[in-house]
Amino acid sequence: METTLTATPSHAAPADAPSQPLSRLLLTGAAGGLGRVLRERLRPFARVLRVSDIAPLGAASGAQEEVAPCDLADKKAVDALVAGCDAVVHLGGISVERPFEEILEANIKGVFHLYEAARRHGVKRVVFASSNHVIGFYRQDERIDARAPRRPDGYYGLSKSFGEDMAQFYWDRYGIETVSIRIGSSFPEPANRRMLCTWLSHGDLTQLVRQSLFTPGVGHTVVYGVSANAQVWWDNRAAAHLGFAPQDSSERFRAQIEAQPPVAPNDPSAIYQGGAFTAQGPFGD
Ligand code: NAI
Ligand code: 15L
């Protein structure tokens, strides 16, 4: 199915419906924290929203929604899941540091299955939930952009790094466009001092996903998913064509965060951009 991806101006309000919605948009990881947020907010972006997860999803919320349970590690099931969709927002997978064997199934095989299905079924655009943990071993006093060599901080970060390589390959080889969003910390509120720098509000996430779906000619773009916090470590000028203009800042939470007990200067959460993830493992010794 051919669908033209069109952008509305970047100054448009984040929740605006696009001028030409997608026919059928697949949202993986729809039962998760961000999946539940985007399940609501992506509805105006497509005539049909197909929501998927390995965890319970509840009933479809109306004729505009399709509920499609699926294990991303199951290649045949993912192939069927993607059939009929013109774009995918891929949030599904393990979202924390875990032993390699678990990450391998859900994240590494999962993203391969997704791109293979996208190729087979003519999907034009993927929005991939990458993570700041692909660059987690940069120190907090460094400023980097999307071209900085990756420094994953664990098997989880490695899987996201692999996902970004997958995205680049499927663009170069098959012309499937992807925006890889290196999400910082997307929760209702920042939870600690590090997140004052890494926080991405749900409103800004929604705007960024919208721009990632509808901006024409993105090829494979890597963008940092971070709000307009007073201090950020990431430079998004290489992704300026997305027109992402974050509206929120963590600053209004500063007083409550700074009331928390101080963090020791040698604590990884005070040293590295990836925070505590840099000190996890080894597993299974
Ligand atoms: P989450 O853990 O709440 O949601 C992930 C969902 O993926 C879960 O509902 C889970 O059941 C599903 N899933 C796991 N294994 C699966 C499998 N084998 N097959 C199908 N579904 C499977 O994570 P959250 O916070 O909603 O994050 C969404 C995405 O964004 C994840 O890919 C995560 O890595 C990424 N991300 C999130 C950040 C955040 O701050 N929330 C920061 C950086 C990246
Ligand atoms: C992530 O990649 C995780 O999915 C999320 O749960 C947070 O830990 C976030 O990074 C973060 O770095 O704060």
Coordinates of C-alpha atoms and ligand atoms in Angstrom, one line a residue:
M1 CA 0.0 0.0 0.0
E2 CA 1.4 3.4 -1.0
T3 CA 1.1 6.2 1.5
T4 CA 2.7 9.6 1.1
L5 CA 4.4 10.7 4.2
T6 CA 3.8 14.5 4.6
A7 CA 5.0 16.8 7.3
T8 CA 3.1 19.8 8.7
P9 CA 5.2 22.7 9.8
S10 CA 7.5 22.1 12.8
H11 CA 5.9 25.0 14.7
A12 CA 2.6 23.1 14.8
A13 CA 1.4 22.0 18.2
P14 CA 2.7 18.5 19.0
A15 CA -0.7 16.9 19.3
D16 CA -1.9 18.2 15.9
A17 CA -3.2 15.5 13.6
P18 CA -1.0 15.3 10.4
S19 CA -2.5 16.6 7.2
Q20 CA -2.5 13.1 5.8
P21 CA -2.7 10.3 8.4
L22 CA -1.1 7.0 7.8
S23 CA -3.3 4.1 6.8
R24 CA -2.2 1.6 9.4
L25 CA 0.5 2.3 12.0
L26 CA 2.0 -0.5 14.1
L27 CA 3.0 0.3 17.7
T28 CA 5.1 -2.4 19.4
G29 CA 5.7 -2.4 23.1
A30 CA 2.2 -0.9 23.5
A31 CA 1.7 -2.4 27.0
G32 CA 4.8 -0.7 28.4
G33 CA 5.3 2.6 30.1
L34 CA 5.8 4.6 26.9
G35 CA 3.6 2.3 24.9
R36 CA 0.6 3.2 27.1
V37 CA 1.3 6.9 26.6
L38 CA 1.7 6.6 22.8
R39 CA -1.3 4.3 22.4
E40 CA -3.4 7.2 23.3
R41 CA -1.5 9.9 21.6
L42 CA -0.7 8.3 18.3
R43 CA -4.4 7.7 17.5
P44 CA -4.8 10.8 15.3
F45 CA -1.7 9.8 13.3
A46 CA -3.3 6.9 11.5
R47 CA -6.7 5.6 10.3
V48 CA -5.9 2.3 12.1
L49 CA -3.5 1.9 15.0
R50 CA -2.3 -1.7 15.5
V51 CA -1.0 -2.2 19.0
S52 CA 1.2 -5.1 19.9
D53 CA 3.1 -6.6 22.9
I54 CA 3.9 -9.9 24.6
A55 CA 2.2 -8.6 27.7
P56 CA -1.6 -8.1 28.1
L57 CA -3.0 -5.2 26.1
G58 CA -6.7 -5.2 27.0
A59 CA -9.4 -4.9 24.4
A60 CA -9.3 -2.7 21.3
S61 CA -10.6 0.8 22.1
G62 CA -12.7 1.0 19.0
A63 CA -12.8 0.3 15.3
Q64 CA -9.7 2.4 14.8
E65 CA -7.6 0.1 16.9
E66 CA -6.3 -3.5 16.3
V67 CA -4.9 -5.5 19.2
A68 CA -2.2 -8.0 18.0
P69 CA -0.3 -9.9 20.7
C70 CA 3.2 -11.0 19.5
D71 CA 6.6 -12.2 20.8
L72 CA 9.2 -10.2 18.9
A73 CA 11.5 -13.3 19.1
D74 CA 9.1 -15.2 16.8
K75 CA 10.1 -14.4 13.2
K76 CA 6.9 -15.8 11.6
A77 CA 4.7 -14.0 14.1
V78 CA 6.4 -10.7 13.5
D79 CA 6.1 -11.1 9.8
A80 CA 2.3 -11.5 10.2
L81 CA 2.2 -8.6 12.6
V82 CA 3.8 -6.1 10.2
A83 CA 1.7 -7.2 7.2
G84 CA -0.6 -4.3 6.1
C85 CA 1.2 -1.6 8.0
D86 CA 2.8 1.4 6.3
A87 CA 4.9 2.6 9.3
V88 CA 6.1 1.2 12.7
V89 CA 6.9 2.8 16.0
H90 CA 9.1 0.1 17.6
L91 CA 9.1 0.4 21.4
G92 CA 9.0 -3.4 22.1
G93 CA 11.8 -5.2 23.9
I94 CA 13.7 -5.4 27.1
S95 CA 14.2 -1.8 28.4
V96 CA 16.8 -2.4 31.1
E97 CA 20.1 -4.1 31.5
R98 CA 19.7 -7.9 31.5
P99 CA 21.7 -11.0 30.8
F100 CA 22.8 -11.2 27.1
E101 CA 20.6 -14.3 26.3
E102 CA 17.4 -12.4 27.2
I103 CA 18.5 -9.3 25.3
L104 CA 19.4 -11.4 22.3
E105 CA 15.8 -12.8 21.9
A106 CA 13.7 -9.7 22.5
N107 CA 16.0 -6.9 21.2
I108 CA 18.5 -8.3 18.8
K109 CA 16.5 -11.0 17.1
G110 CA 13.4 -8.8 17.6
V111 CA 14.7 -5.9 15.7
F112 CA 16.0 -8.1 12.9
H113 CA 12.6 -9.8 12.6
L114 CA 11.0 -6.4 12.5
Y115 CA 13.1 -5.0 9.6
E116 CA 12.9 -8.2 7.6
A117 CA 9.1 -8.0 7.9
A118 CA 9.2 -4.3 7.0
R119 CA 11.2 -5.2 3.9
R120 CA 8.9 -8.0 2.9
H121 CA 5.7 -6.0 3.4
G122 CA 6.9 -2.6 1.9
V123 CA 6.9 -0.6 5.1
K124 CA 8.3 2.9 4.4
R125 CA 9.2 4.3 7.8
V126 CA 10.3 3.0 11.2
V127 CA 10.7 5.0 14.4
F128 CA 13.1 3.0 16.5
A129 CA 13.2 3.6 20.3
S130 CA 17.0 3.6 20.8
S131 CA 18.5 4.8 24.0
N132 CA 21.1 7.0 25.6
H133 CA 22.7 3.8 26.7
V134 CA 24.3 3.5 23.3
I135 CA 26.6 6.4 24.4
G136 CA 26.4 5.7 28.2
F137 CA 30.1 5.6 28.8
Y138 CA 30.7 9.2 27.8
R139 CA 31.2 11.3 30.9
Q140 CA 28.7 13.9 32.1
D141 CA 31.2 16.7 31.4
E142 CA 31.4 15.8 27.7
R143 CA 29.1 17.2 25.0
I144 CA 28.4 14.9 22.1
D145 CA 26.3 14.8 18.9
A146 CA 24.9 11.8 17.0
R147 CA 28.2 11.4 15.1
A148 CA 30.2 10.7 18.2
P149 CA 31.5 7.1 18.3
R150 CA 29.1 4.9 20.3
R151 CA 30.1 3.7 23.7
P152 CA 27.4 1.3 24.9
D153 CA 27.2 0.7 28.6
G154 CA 25.9 -2.9 28.6
Y155 CA 24.2 -5.6 26.7
Y156 CA 21.0 -3.5 26.6
G157 CA 23.0 -0.5 25.1
L158 CA 24.7 -2.9 22.7
S159 CA 21.3 -4.1 21.5
K160 CA 20.2 -0.6 20.8
S161 CA 23.5 0.1 19.0
F162 CA 22.8 -3.0 16.9
G163 CA 19.3 -1.7 16.2
E164 CA 20.7 1.6 14.9
D165 CA 23.1 -0.4 12.6
M166 CA 20.1 -2.4 11.4
A167 CA 18.3 0.8 10.6
Q168 CA 21.2 2.2 8.7
F169 CA 21.6 -1.1 6.7
Y170 CA 17.9 -1.3 5.8
W171 CA 18.1 2.3 4.6
D172 CA 21.2 1.8 2.6
R173 CA 20.2 -1.5 1.1
Y174 CA 16.4 -1.4 0.9
G175 CA 15.5 2.3 1.2
I176 CA 13.4 1.9 4.4
E177 CA 13.7 5.1 6.4
T178 CA 14.2 5.2 10.1
V179 CA 14.5 7.8 12.8
S180 CA 16.4 6.3 15.7
I181 CA 15.5 8.2 18.9
R182 CA 18.1 7.9 21.6
I183 CA 15.6 8.5 24.4
G184 CA 17.1 10.0 27.5
S185 CA 14.7 9.3 30.5
S186 CA 11.0 9.5 29.5
F187 CA 8.9 9.4 32.6
P188 CA 6.1 11.7 34.0
E189 CA 8.8 13.4 36.1
P190 CA 12.6 13.1 36.4
A191 CA 13.5 10.8 39.4
N192 CA 17.0 11.9 40.3
R193 CA 19.8 14.5 39.6
R194 CA 21.0 12.7 36.4
M195 CA 17.5 12.9 35.0
L196 CA 17.5 16.7 35.3
C197 CA 19.8 16.4 32.3
T198 CA 18.3 13.4 30.5
W199 CA 14.5 14.0 31.0
L200 CA 12.2 13.8 28.0
S201 CA 8.6 14.7 28.8
H202 CA 5.8 12.7 27.3
G203 CA 4.6 15.7 25.4
D204 CA 8.0 16.2 23.8
L205 CA 8.3 12.5 23.1
T206 CA 5.0 12.7 21.3
Q207 CA 6.1 15.6 19.2
L208 CA 9.4 13.9 18.4
V209 CA 7.6 10.7 17.3
R210 CA 5.2 12.7 15.2
Q211 CA 8.1 14.6 13.4
S212 CA 9.9 11.3 13.0
L213 CA 6.9 9.7 11.2
F214 CA 5.9 12.6 9.0
T215 CA 9.1 14.6 8.1
P216 CA 10.0 13.7 4.5
G217 CA 13.4 12.4 3.5
V218 CA 14.9 11.4 6.8
G219 CA 17.0 8.5 5.5
H220 CA 18.4 7.2 8.7
T221 CA 18.5 10.0 11.2
V222 CA 19.7 9.6 14.8
V223 CA 18.2 12.1 17.3
Y224 CA 18.5 12.5 21.0
G225 CA 15.2 12.4 22.7
V226 CA 15.6 15.0 25.4
S227 CA 13.5 18.0 26.6
A228 CA 14.8 21.6 26.7
N229 CA 16.4 21.0 30.1
A230 CA 18.7 23.7 31.5
Q231 CA 21.6 21.4 31.1
V232 CA 21.8 18.7 28.4
W233 CA 24.7 16.7 27.2
W234 CA 23.5 16.1 23.6
D235 CA 23.6 18.3 20.5
N236 CA 20.8 17.7 18.1
R237 CA 21.9 20.0 15.3
A238 CA 22.6 17.1 13.0
A239 CA 18.9 16.2 13.2
A240 CA 17.6 19.8 12.8
H241 CA 15.7 18.7 9.6
L242 CA 13.2 16.9 11.9
G243 CA 12.0 20.3 13.3
F244 CA 11.9 18.9 16.8
A245 CA 11.3 21.8 19.2
P246 CA 11.0 20.5 22.7
Q247 CA 8.6 22.5 24.8
D248 CA 9.3 21.2 28.3
S249 CA 12.2 21.5 30.8
S250 CA 13.1 19.5 33.9
E251 CA 13.8 22.8 35.7
R252 CA 10.5 23.0 37.5
F253 CA 11.4 19.7 39.3
R254 CA 14.9 20.9 40.4
A255 CA 14.0 21.9 43.9
Q256 CA 12.3 18.6 44.7
I257 CA 15.2 16.6 43.2
E258 CA 17.9 18.7 44.9
A259 CA 16.1 17.9 48.2
Q260 CA 17.2 14.3 47.8
P261 CA 20.3 13.1 49.7
P262 CA 23.5 14.0 47.8
V263 CA 25.1 11.5 45.4
A264 CA 28.8 10.5 46.2
P265 CA 31.1 12.0 43.5
N266 CA 32.5 8.5 42.7
D267 CA 28.9 7.1 42.1
P268 CA 28.5 6.1 38.4
S269 CA 25.3 8.0 38.3
A270 CA 27.3 11.2 38.9
I271 CA 30.1 10.4 36.4
Y272 CA 28.7 8.7 33.3
Q273 CA 25.9 9.8 31.0
G274 CA 24.5 6.3 31.3
G275 CA 24.5 6.5 35.1
A276 CA 23.9 3.3 37.0
F277 CA 23.7 1.2 33.9
T278 CA 27.5 1.5 33.5
A279 CA 28.0 -0.5 36.7
Q280 CA 25.6 -3.4 36.1
G281 CA 26.7 -7.0 35.6
P282 CA 28.5 -9.3 35.2
F283 CA 25.7 -11.8 35.1
G284 CA 25.8 -15.5 35.8
D285 CA 29.3 -15.9 37.3
Ligands
NAI1 P1 8.8 -0.9 29.0 O1 9.7 -2.0 29.5 O2 7.8 -0.3 30.0 O3 8.1 -1.4 27.7 C1 8.7 -2.3 26.8 C2 7.6 -3.3 26.3 O4 8.1 -4.2 25.5 C3 6.9 -4.0 27.5 O5 5.5 -3.8 27.5 C4 7.3 -5.5 27.2 O6 6.2 -6.4 27.6 C5 7.5 -5.5 25.7 N1 8.4 -6.6 25.3 C6 9.5 -7.1 26.0 N2 9.9 -8.2 25.4 C7 9.1 -8.4 24.3 C8 9.0 -9.4 23.3 N3 9.9 -10.4 23.3 N4 8.1 -9.4 22.4 C9 7.2 -8.3 22.4 N5 7.1 -7.4 23.4 C10 8.1 -7.4 24.3 O7 9.8 0.2 28.5 P2 9.4 1.8 28.1 O8 10.0 2.6 29.2 O9 8.0 1.9 27.8 O10 10.3 2.0 26.9 C11 9.8 1.8 25.5 C12 11.0 1.7 24.6 O11 11.8 2.9 24.7 C13 12.0 0.5 24.9 O12 12.4 0.0 23.7 C14 13.1 1.2 25.7 O13 14.3 0.5 25.5 C15 13.1 2.6 25.0 N6 13.6 3.6 25.9 C16 12.9 4.0 27.0 C17 13.4 5.0 27.8 C18 12.6 5.6 28.9 O14 13.1 6.5 29.6 N7 11.3 5.1 29.2 C19 14.7 5.5 27.6 C20 15.5 5.0 26.5 C21 14.9 4.0 25.7
15L2 C1 16.6 3.5 29.3 O1 17.0 3.2 28.2 C2 15.6 2.7 30.0 O2 14.7 2.1 29.1 C3 14.7 3.6 31.0 O3 14.0 2.7 31.8 C4 15.7 4.5 31.8 O4 16.5 3.7 32.6 C5 16.5 5.4 30.8 O5 17.2 4.6 29.9 C6 17.5 6.2 31.6 O6 18.7 6.2 31.2 O7 17.1 6.9 32.5

